[in-house]
JSON list of C-alpha atoms in Angstrom, two decimals:
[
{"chain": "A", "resi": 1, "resn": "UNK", "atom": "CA", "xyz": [143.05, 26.69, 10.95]},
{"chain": "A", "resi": 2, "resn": "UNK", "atom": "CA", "xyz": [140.14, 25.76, 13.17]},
{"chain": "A", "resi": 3, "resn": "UNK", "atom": "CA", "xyz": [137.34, 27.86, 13.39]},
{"chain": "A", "resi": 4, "resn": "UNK", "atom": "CA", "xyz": [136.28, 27.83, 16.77]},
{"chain": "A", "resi": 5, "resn": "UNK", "atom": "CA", "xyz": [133.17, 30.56, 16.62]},
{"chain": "A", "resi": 6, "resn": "UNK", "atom": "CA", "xyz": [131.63, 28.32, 13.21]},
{"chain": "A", "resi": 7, "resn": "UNK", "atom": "CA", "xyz": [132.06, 25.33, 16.04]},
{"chain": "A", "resi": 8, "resn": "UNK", "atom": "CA", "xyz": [130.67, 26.94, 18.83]},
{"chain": "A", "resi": 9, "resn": "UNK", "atom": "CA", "xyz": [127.62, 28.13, 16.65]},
{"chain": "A", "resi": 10, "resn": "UNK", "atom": "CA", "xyz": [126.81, 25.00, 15.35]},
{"chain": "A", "resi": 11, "resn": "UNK", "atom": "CA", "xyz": [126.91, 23.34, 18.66]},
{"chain": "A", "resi": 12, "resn": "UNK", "atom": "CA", "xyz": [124.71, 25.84, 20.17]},
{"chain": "A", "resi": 13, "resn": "UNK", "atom": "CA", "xyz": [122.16, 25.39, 17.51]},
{"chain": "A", "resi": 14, "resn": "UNK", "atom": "CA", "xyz": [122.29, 21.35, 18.48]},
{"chain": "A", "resi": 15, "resn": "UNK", "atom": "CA", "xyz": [121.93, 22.25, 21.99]},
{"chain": "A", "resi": 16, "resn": "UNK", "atom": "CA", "xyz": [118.63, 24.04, 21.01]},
{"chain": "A", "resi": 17, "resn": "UNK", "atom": "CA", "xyz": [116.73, 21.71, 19.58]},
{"chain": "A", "resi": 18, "resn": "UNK", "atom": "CA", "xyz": [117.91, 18.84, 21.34]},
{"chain": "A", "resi": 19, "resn": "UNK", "atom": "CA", "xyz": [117.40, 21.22, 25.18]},
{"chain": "A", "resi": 20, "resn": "UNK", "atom": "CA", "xyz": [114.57, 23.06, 23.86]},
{"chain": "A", "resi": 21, "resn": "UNK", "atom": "CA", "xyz": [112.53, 23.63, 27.21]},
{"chain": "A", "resi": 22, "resn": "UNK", "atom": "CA", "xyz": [115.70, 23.75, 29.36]},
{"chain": "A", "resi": 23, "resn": "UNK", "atom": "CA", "xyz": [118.52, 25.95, 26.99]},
{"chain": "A", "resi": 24, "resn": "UNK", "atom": "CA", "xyz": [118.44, 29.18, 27.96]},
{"chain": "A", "resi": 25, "resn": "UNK", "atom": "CA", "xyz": [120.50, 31.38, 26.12]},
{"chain": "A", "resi": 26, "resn": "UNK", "atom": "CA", "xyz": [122.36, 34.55, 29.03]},
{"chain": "A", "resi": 27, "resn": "UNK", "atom": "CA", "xyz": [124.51, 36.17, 26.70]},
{"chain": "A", "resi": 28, "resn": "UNK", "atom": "CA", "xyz": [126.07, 36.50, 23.08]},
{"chain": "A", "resi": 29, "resn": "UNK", "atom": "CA", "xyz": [129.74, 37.43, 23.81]},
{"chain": "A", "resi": 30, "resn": "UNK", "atom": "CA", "xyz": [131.28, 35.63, 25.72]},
{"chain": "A", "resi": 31, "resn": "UNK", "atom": "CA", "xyz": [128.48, 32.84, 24.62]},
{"chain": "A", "resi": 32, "resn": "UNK", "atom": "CA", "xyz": [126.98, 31.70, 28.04]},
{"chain": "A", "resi": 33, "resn": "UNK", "atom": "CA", "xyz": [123.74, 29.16, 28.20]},
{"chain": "A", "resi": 34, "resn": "UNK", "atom": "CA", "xyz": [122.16, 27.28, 30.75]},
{"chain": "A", "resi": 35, "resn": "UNK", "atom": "CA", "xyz": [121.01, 23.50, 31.02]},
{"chain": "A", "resi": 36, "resn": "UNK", "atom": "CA", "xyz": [118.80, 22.08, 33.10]},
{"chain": "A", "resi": 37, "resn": "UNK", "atom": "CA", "xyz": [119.16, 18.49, 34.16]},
{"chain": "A", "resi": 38, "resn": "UNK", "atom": "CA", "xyz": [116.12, 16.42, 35.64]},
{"chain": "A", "resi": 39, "resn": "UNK", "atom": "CA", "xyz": [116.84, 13.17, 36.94]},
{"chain": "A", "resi": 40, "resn": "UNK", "atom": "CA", "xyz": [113.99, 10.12, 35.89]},
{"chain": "A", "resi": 41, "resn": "UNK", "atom": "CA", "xyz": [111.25, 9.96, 38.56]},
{"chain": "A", "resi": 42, "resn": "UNK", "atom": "CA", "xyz": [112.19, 8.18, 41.40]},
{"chain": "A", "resi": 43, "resn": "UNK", "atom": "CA", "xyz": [110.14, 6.74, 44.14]},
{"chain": "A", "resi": 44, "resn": "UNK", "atom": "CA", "xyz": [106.78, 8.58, 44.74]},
{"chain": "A", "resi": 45, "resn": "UNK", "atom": "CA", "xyz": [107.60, 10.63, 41.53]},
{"chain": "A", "resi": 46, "resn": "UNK", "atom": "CA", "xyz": [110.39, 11.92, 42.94]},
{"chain": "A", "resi": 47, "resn": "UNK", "atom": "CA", "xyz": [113.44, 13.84, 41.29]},
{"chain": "A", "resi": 48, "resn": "UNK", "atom": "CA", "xyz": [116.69, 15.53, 41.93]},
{"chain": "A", "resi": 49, "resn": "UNK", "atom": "CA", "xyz": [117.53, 17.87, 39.50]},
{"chain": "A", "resi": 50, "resn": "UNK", "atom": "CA", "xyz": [120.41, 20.76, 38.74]},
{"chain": "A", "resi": 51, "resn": "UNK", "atom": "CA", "xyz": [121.20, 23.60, 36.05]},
{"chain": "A", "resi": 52, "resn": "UNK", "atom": "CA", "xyz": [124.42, 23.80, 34.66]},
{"chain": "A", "resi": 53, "resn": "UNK", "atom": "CA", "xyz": [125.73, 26.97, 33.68]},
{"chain": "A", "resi": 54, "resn": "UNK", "atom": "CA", "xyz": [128.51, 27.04, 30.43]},
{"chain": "A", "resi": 55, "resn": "UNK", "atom": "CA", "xyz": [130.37, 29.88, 28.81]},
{"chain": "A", "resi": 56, "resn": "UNK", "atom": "CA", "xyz": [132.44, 29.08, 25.55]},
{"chain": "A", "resi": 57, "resn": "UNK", "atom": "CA", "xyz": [136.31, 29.95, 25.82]},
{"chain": "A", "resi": 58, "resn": "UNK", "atom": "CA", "xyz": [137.83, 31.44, 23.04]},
{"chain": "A", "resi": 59, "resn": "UNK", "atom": "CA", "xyz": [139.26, 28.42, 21.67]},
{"chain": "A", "resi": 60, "resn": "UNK", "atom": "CA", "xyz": [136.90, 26.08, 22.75]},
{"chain": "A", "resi": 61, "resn": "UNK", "atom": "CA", "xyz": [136.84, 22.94, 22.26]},
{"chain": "A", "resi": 62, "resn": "UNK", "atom": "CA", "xyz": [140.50, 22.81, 22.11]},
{"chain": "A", "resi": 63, "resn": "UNK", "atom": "CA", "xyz": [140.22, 24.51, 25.63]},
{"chain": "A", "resi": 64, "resn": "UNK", "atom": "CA", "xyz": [137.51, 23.32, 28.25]},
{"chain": "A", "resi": 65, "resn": "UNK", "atom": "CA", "xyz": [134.25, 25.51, 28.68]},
{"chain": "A", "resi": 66, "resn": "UNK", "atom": "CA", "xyz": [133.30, 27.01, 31.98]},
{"chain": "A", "resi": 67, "resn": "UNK", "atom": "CA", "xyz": [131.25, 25.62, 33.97]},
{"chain": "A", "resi": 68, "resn": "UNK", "atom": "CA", "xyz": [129.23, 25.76, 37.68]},
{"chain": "A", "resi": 69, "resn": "UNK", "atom": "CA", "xyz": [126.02, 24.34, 38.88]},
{"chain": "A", "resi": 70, "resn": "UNK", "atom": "CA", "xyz": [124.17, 27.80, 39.63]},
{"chain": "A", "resi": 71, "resn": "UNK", "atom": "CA", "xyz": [120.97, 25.83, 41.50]},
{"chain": "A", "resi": 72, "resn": "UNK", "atom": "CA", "xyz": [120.28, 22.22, 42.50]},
{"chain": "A", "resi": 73, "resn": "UNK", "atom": "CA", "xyz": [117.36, 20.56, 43.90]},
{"chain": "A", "resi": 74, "resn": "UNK", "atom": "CA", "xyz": [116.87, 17.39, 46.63]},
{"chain": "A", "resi": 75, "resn": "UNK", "atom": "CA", "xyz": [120.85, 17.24, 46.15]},
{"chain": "A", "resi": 76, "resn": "UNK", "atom": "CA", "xyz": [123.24, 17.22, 49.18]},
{"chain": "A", "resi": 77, "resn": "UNK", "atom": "CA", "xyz": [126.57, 18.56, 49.27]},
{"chain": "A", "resi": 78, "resn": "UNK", "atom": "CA", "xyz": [128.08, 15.76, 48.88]},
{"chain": "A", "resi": 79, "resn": "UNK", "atom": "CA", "xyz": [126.06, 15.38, 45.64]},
{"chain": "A", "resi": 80, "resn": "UNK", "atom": "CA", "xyz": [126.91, 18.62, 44.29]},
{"chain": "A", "resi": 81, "resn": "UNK", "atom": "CA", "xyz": [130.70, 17.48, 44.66]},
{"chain": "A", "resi": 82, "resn": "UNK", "atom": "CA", "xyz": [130.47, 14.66, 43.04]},
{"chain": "A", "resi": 83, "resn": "UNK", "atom": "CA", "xyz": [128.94, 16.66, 39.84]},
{"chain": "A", "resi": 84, "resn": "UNK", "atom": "CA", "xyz": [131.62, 18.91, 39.76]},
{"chain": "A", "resi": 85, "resn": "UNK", "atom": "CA", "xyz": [134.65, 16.41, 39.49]},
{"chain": "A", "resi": 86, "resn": "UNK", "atom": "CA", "xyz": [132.68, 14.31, 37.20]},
{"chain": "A", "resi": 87, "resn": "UNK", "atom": "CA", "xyz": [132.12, 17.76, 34.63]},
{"chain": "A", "resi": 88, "resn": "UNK", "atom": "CA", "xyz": [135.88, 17.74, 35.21]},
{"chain": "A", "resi": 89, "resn": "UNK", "atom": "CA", "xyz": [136.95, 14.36, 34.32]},
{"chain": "A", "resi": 90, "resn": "UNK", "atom": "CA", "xyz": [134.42, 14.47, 31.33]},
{"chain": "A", "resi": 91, "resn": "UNK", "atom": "CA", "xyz": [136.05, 18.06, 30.28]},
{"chain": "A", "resi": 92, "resn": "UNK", "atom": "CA", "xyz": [139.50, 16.82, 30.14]},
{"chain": "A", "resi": 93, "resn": "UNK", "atom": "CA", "xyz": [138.86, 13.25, 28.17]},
{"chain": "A", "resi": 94, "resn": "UNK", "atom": "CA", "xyz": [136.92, 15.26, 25.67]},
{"chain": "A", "resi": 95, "resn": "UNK", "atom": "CA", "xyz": [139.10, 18.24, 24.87]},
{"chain": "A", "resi": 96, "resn": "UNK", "atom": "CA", "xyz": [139.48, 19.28, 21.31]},
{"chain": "A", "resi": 97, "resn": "UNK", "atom": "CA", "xyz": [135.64, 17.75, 20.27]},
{"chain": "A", "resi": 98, "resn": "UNK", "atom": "CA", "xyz": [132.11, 19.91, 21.14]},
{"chain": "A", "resi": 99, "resn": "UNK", "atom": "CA", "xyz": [131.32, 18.13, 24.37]},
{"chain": "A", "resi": 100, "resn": "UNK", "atom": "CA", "xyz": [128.40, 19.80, 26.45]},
{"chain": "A", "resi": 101, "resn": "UNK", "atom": "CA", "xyz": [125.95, 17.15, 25.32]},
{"chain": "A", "resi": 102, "resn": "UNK", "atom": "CA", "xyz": [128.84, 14.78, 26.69]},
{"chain": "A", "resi": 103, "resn": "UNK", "atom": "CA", "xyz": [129.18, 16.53, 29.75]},
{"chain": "A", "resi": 104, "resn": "UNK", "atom": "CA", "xyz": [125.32, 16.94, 30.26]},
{"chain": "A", "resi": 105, "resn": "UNK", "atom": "CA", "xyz": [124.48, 13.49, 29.73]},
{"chain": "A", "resi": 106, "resn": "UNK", "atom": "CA", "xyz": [127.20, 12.20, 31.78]},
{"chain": "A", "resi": 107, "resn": "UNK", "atom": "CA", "xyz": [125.32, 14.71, 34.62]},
{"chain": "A", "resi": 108, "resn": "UNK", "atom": "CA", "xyz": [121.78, 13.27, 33.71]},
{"chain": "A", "resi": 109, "resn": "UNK", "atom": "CA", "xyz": [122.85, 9.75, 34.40]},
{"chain": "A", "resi": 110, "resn": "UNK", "atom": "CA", "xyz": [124.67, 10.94, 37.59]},
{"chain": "A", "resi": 111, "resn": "UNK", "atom": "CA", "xyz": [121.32, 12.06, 38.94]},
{"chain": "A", "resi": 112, "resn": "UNK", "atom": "CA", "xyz": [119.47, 8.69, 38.22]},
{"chain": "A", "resi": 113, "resn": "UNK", "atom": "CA", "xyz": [122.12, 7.39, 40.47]},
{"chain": "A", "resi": 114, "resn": "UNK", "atom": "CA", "xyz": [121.27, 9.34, 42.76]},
{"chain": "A", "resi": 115, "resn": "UNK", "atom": "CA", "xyz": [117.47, 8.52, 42.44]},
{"chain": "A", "resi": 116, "resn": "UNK", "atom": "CA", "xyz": [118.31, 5.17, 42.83]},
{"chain": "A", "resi": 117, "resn": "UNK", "atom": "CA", "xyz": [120.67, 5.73, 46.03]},
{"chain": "A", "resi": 118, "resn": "UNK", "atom": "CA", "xyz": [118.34, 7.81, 47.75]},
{"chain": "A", "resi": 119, "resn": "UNK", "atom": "CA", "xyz": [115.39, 4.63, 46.65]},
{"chain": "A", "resi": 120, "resn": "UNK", "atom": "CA", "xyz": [118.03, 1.89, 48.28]},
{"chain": "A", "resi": 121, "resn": "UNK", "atom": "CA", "xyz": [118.91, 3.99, 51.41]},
{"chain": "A", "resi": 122, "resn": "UNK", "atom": "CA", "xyz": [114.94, 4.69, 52.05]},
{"chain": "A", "resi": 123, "resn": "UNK", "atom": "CA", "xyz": [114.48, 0.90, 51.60]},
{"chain": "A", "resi": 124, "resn": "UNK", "atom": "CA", "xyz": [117.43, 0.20, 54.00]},
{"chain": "A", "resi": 125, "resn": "UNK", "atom": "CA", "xyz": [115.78, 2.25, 56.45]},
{"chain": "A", "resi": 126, "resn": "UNK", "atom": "CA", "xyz": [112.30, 0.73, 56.29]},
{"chain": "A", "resi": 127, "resn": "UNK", "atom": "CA", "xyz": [113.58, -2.40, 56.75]},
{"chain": "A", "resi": 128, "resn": "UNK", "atom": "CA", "xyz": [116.03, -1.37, 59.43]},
{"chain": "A", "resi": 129, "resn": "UNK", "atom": "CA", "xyz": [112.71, 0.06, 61.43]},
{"chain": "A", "resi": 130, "resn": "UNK", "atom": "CA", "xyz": [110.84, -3.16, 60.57]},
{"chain": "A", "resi": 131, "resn": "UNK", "atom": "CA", "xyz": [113.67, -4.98, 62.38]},
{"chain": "A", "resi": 132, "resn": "UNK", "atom": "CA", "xyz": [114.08, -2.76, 65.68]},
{"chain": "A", "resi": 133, "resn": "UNK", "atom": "CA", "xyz": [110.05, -3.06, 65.93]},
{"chain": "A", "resi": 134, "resn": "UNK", "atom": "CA", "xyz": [110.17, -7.30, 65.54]},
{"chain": "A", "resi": 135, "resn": "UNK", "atom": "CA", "xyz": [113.23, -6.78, 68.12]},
{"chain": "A", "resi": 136, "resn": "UNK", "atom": "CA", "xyz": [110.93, -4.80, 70.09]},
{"chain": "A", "resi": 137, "resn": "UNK", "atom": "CA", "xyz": [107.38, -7.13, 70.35]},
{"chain": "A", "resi": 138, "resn": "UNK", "atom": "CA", "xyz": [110.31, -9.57, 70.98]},
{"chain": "A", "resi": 139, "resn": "UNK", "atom": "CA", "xyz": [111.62, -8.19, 74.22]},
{"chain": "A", "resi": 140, "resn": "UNK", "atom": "CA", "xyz": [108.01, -7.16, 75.28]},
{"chain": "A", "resi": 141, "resn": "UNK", "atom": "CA", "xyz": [107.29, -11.15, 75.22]},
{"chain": "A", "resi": 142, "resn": "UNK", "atom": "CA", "xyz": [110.10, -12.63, 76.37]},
{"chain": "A", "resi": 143, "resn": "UNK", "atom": "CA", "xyz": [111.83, -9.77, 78.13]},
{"chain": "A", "resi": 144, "resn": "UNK", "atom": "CA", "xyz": [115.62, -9.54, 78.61]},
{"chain": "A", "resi": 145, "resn": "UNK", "atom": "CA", "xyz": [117.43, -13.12, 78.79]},
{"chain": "A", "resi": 146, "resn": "UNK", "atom": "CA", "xyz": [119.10, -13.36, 82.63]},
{"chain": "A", "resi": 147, "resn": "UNK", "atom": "CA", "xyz": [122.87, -13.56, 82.08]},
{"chain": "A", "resi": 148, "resn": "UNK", "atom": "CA", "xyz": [125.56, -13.46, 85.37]},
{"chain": "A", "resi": 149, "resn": "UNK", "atom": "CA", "xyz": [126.26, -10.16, 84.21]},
{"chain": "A", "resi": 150, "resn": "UNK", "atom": "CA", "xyz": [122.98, -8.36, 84.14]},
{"chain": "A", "resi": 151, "resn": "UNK", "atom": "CA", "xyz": [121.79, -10.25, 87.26]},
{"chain": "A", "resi": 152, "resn": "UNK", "atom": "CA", "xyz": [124.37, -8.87, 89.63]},
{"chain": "A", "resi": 153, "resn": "UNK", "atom": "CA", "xyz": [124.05, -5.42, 88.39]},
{"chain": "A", "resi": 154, "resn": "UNK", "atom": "CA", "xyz": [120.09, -5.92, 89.01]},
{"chain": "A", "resi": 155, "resn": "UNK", "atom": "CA", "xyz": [121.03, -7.64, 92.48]},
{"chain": "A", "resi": 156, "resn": "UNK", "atom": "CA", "xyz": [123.29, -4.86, 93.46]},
{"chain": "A", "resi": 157, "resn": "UNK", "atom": "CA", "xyz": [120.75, -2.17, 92.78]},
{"chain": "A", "resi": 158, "resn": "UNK", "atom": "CA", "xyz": [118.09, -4.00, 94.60]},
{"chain": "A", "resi": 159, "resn": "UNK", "atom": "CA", "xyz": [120.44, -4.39, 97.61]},
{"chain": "A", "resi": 160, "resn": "UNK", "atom": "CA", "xyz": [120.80, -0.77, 97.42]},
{"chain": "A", "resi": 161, "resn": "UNK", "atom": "CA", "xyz": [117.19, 0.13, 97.34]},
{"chain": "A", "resi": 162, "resn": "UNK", "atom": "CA", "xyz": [116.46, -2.12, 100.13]},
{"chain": "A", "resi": 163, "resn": "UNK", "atom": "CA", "xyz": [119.39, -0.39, 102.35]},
{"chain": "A", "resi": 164, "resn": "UNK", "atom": "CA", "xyz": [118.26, 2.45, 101.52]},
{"chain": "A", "resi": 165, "resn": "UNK", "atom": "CA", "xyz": [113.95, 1.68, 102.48]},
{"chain": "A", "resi": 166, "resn": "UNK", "atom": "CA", "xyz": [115.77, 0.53, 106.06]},
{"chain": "A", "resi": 167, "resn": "UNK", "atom": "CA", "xyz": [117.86, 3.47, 106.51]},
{"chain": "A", "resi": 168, "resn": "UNK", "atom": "CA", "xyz": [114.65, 5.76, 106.04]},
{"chain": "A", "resi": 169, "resn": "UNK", "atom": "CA", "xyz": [112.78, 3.43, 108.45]},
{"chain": "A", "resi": 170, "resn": "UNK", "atom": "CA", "xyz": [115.43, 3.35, 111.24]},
{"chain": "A", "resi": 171, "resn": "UNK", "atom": "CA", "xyz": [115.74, 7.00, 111.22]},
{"chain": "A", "resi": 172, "resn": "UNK", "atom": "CA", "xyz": [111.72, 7.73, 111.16]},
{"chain": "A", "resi": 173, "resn": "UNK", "atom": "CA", "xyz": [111.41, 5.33, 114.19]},
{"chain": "A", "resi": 174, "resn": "UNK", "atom": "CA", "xyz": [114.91, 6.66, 115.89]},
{"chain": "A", "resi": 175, "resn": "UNK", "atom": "CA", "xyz": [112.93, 10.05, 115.18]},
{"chain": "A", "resi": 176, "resn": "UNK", "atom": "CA", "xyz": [109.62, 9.32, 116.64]},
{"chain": "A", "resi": 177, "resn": "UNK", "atom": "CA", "xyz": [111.36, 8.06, 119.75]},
{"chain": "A", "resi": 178, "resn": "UNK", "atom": "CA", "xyz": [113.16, 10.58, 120.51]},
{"chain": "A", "resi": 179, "resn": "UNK", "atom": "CA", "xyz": [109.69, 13.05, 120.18]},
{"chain": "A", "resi": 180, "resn": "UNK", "atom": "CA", "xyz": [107.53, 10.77, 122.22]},
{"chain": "A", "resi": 181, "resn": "UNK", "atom": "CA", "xyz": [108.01, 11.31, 125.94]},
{"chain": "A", "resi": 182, "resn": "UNK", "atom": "CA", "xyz": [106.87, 9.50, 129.19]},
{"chain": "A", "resi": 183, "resn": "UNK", "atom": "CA", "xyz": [105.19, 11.09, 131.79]},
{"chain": "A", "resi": 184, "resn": "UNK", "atom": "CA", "xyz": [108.11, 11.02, 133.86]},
{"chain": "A", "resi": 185, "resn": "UNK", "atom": "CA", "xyz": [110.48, 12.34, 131.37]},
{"chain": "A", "resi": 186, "resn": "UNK", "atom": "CA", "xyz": [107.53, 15.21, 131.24]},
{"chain": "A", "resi": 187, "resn": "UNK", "atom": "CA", "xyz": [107.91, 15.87, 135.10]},
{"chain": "A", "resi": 188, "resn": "UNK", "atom": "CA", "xyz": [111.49, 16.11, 134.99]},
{"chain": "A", "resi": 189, "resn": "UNK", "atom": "CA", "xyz": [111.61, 18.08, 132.15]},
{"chain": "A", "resi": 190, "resn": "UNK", "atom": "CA", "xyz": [109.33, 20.97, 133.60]},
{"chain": "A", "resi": 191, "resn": "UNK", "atom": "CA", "xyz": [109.90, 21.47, 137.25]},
{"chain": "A", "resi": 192, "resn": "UNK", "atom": "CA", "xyz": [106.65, 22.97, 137.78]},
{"chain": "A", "resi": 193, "resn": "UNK", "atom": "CA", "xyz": [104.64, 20.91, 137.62]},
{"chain": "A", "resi": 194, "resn": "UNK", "atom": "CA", "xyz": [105.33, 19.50, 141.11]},
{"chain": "A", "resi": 195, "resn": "UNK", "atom": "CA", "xyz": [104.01, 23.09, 142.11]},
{"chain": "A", "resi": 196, "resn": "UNK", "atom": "CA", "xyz": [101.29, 24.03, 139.57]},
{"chain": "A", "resi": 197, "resn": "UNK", "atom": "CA", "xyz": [98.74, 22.79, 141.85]},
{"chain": "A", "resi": 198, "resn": "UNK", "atom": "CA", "xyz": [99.76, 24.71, 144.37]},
{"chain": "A", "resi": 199, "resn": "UNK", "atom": "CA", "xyz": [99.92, 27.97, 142.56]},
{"chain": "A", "resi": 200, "resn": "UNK", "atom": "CA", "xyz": [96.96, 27.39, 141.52]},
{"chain": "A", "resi": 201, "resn": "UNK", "atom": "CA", "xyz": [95.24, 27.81, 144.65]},
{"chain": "A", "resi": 202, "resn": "UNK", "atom": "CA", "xyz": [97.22, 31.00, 145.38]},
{"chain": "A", "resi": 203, "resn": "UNK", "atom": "CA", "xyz": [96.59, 32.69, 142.51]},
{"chain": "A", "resi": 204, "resn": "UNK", "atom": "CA", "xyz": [92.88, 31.80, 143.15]},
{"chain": "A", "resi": 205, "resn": "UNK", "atom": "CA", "xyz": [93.19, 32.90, 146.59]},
{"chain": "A", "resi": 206, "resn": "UNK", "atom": "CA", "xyz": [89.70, 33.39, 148.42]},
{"chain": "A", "resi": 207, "resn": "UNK", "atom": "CA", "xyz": [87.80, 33.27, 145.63]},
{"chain": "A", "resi": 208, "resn": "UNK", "atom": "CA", "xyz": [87.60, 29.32, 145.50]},
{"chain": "A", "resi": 209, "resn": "UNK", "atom": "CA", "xyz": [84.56, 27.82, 146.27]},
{"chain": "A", "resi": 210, "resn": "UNK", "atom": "CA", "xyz": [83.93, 24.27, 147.04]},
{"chain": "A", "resi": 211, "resn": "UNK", "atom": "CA", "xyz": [80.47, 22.38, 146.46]},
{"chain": "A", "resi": 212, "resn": "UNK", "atom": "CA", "xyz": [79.80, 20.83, 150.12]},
{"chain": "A", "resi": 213, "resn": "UNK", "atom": "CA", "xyz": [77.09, 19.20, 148.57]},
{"chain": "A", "resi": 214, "resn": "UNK", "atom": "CA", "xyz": [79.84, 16.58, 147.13]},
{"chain": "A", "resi": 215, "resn": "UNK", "atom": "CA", "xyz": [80.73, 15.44, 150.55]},
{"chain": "A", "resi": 216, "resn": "UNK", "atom": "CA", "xyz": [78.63, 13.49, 152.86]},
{"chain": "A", "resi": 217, "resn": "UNK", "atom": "CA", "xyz": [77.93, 14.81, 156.83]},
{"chain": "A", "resi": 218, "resn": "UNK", "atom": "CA", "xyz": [80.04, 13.27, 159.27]},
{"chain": "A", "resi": 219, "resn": "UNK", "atom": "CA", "xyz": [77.03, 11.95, 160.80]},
{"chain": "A", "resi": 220, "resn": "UNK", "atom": "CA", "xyz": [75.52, 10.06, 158.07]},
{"chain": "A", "resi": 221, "resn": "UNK", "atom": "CA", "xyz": [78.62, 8.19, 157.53]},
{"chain": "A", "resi": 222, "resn": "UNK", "atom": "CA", "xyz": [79.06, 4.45, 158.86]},
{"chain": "A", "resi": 223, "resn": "UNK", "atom": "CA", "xyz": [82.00, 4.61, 161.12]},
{"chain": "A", "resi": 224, "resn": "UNK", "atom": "CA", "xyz": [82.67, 1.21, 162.38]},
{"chain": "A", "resi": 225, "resn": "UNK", "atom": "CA", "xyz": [83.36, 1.50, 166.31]},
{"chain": "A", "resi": 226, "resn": "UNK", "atom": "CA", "xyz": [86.04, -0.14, 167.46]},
{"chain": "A", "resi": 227, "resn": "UNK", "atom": "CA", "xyz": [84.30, -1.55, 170.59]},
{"chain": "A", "resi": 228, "resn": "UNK", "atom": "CA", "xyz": [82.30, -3.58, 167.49]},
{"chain": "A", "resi": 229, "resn": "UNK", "atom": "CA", "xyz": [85.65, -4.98, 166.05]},
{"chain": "A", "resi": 230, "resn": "UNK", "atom": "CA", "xyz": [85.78, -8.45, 167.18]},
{"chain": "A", "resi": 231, "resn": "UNK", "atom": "CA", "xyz": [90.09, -8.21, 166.77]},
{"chain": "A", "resi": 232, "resn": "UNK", "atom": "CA", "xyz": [89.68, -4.87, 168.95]},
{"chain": "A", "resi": 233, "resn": "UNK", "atom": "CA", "xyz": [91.82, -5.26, 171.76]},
{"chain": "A", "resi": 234, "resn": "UNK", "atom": "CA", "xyz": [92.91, -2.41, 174.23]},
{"chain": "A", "resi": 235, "resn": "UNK", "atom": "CA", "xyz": [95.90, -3.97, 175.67]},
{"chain": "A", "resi": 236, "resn": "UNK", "atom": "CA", "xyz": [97.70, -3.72, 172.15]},
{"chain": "A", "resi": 237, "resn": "UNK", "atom": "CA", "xyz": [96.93, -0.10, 172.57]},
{"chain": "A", "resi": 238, "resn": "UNK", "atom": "CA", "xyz": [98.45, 0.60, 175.37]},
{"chain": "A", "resi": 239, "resn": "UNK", "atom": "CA", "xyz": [101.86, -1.92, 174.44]},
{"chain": "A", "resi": 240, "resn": "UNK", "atom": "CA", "xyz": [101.84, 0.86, 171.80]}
]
């Protein structure tokens, strides 16, 4: 008859020493321990890590432990997933033998895949940005190559553009016209001006006064007689 504490004891012991700054002993009965897991260093020293949580069944290892990741870091969910069917694939081809070291290695290497994935998709992306920025000095040189295609879409928006500039003009001058007015379009607009004059003088009344000094006496100007006109001729006068 299998002894299944004398197993579990002894495997817990080999946990210990092999675990012995990441076993951490929660409780007796049921017998529950945690593990952590620490990936190697990746790029820049960096690791992804997890702790695995395992309680002993009652007949374990003829039955499969419990088991849950109770904290991860740098790990998606996708990640976390993954672990999970892998501690169940590893449970079921290793039932009836102690297998958390099994299942706990299997995790460690798990995580240096990771590492590694998470070095190749960094890489991938530094050399993706490298590419768009030679793309980029590219097109500032030598621009964008002139195909039909992009032509008539350029030709068709310049068309546009200029229809557009004309419109605007047309409608400023058509505008300006109409607001600019001759000085007969003035006068027959406002009917009083034909009168304003006049009013004038009426609404000055007496009070006008006119400078004589600005016209000259009648006897100081030259009147040409007509006795002096050499074409003067009375007769014409009187055929009048």
């Amino acid at each position: 008859m299998t002894d299944y504490s004398e197993e579990q004891r002894n495997e817990r012991e080999a946990l210990e020493s092999i675990y012995p700054d990441s076993f951490t002993v929660l409780s007796e009965k049921p017998t529950t321990f945690t593990i952590t897991v620490t990936s190697e260093a990746g790029e820049n020293d960096e690791t992804v890590q997890t702790t695995l949580k395992f309680t002993y069944r009652e007949k374990y290892p003829d039955e499969a432990p419990l088991y849950e990741i109770v904290s991860q870091e740098n790990l998606d969910d996708n990640d976390v997933t993954d672990i999970i069917k892998l501690l169940e694939q590893q449970a079921e081809e290793n039932l009836g033998m102690v297998m958390i070291f099994t299942l706990v290695s299997a995790v460690q290497e798990k995580l240096n895949e990771i590492v590694d994935q998470i070095k190749t998709r960094r890489e991938e992306e530094k050399k993706q940005k490298e590419r768009e920025a030679e793309e980029e000095e590219k097109q500032r040189f030598h621009g964008t190559p002139v195909t039909i295609e992009n032509f008539l879409n350029w030709k068709a928006k310049f068309d546009a553009e200029l229809l557009e500039i004309k419109r605007k003009k047309m409608k400023e001058e058509e505008q300006a016209g109409k607001n600019k007015l001759s000085g007969k379009q003035l006068f027959e607009m406002d009917h009083n001006l034909d009168t304003s004059d006049i009013q004038f003088l009426e609404e000055a009344g007496n009070s006008v006064e006119v400078d004589e000094s600005l016209f000259q006496e009648m006897d100081d100007l030259e009147l040409e007689d007509e006795e002096d006109d050499p074409d003067y001729n009375p007769v014409n006068l009187d055929s009048d």
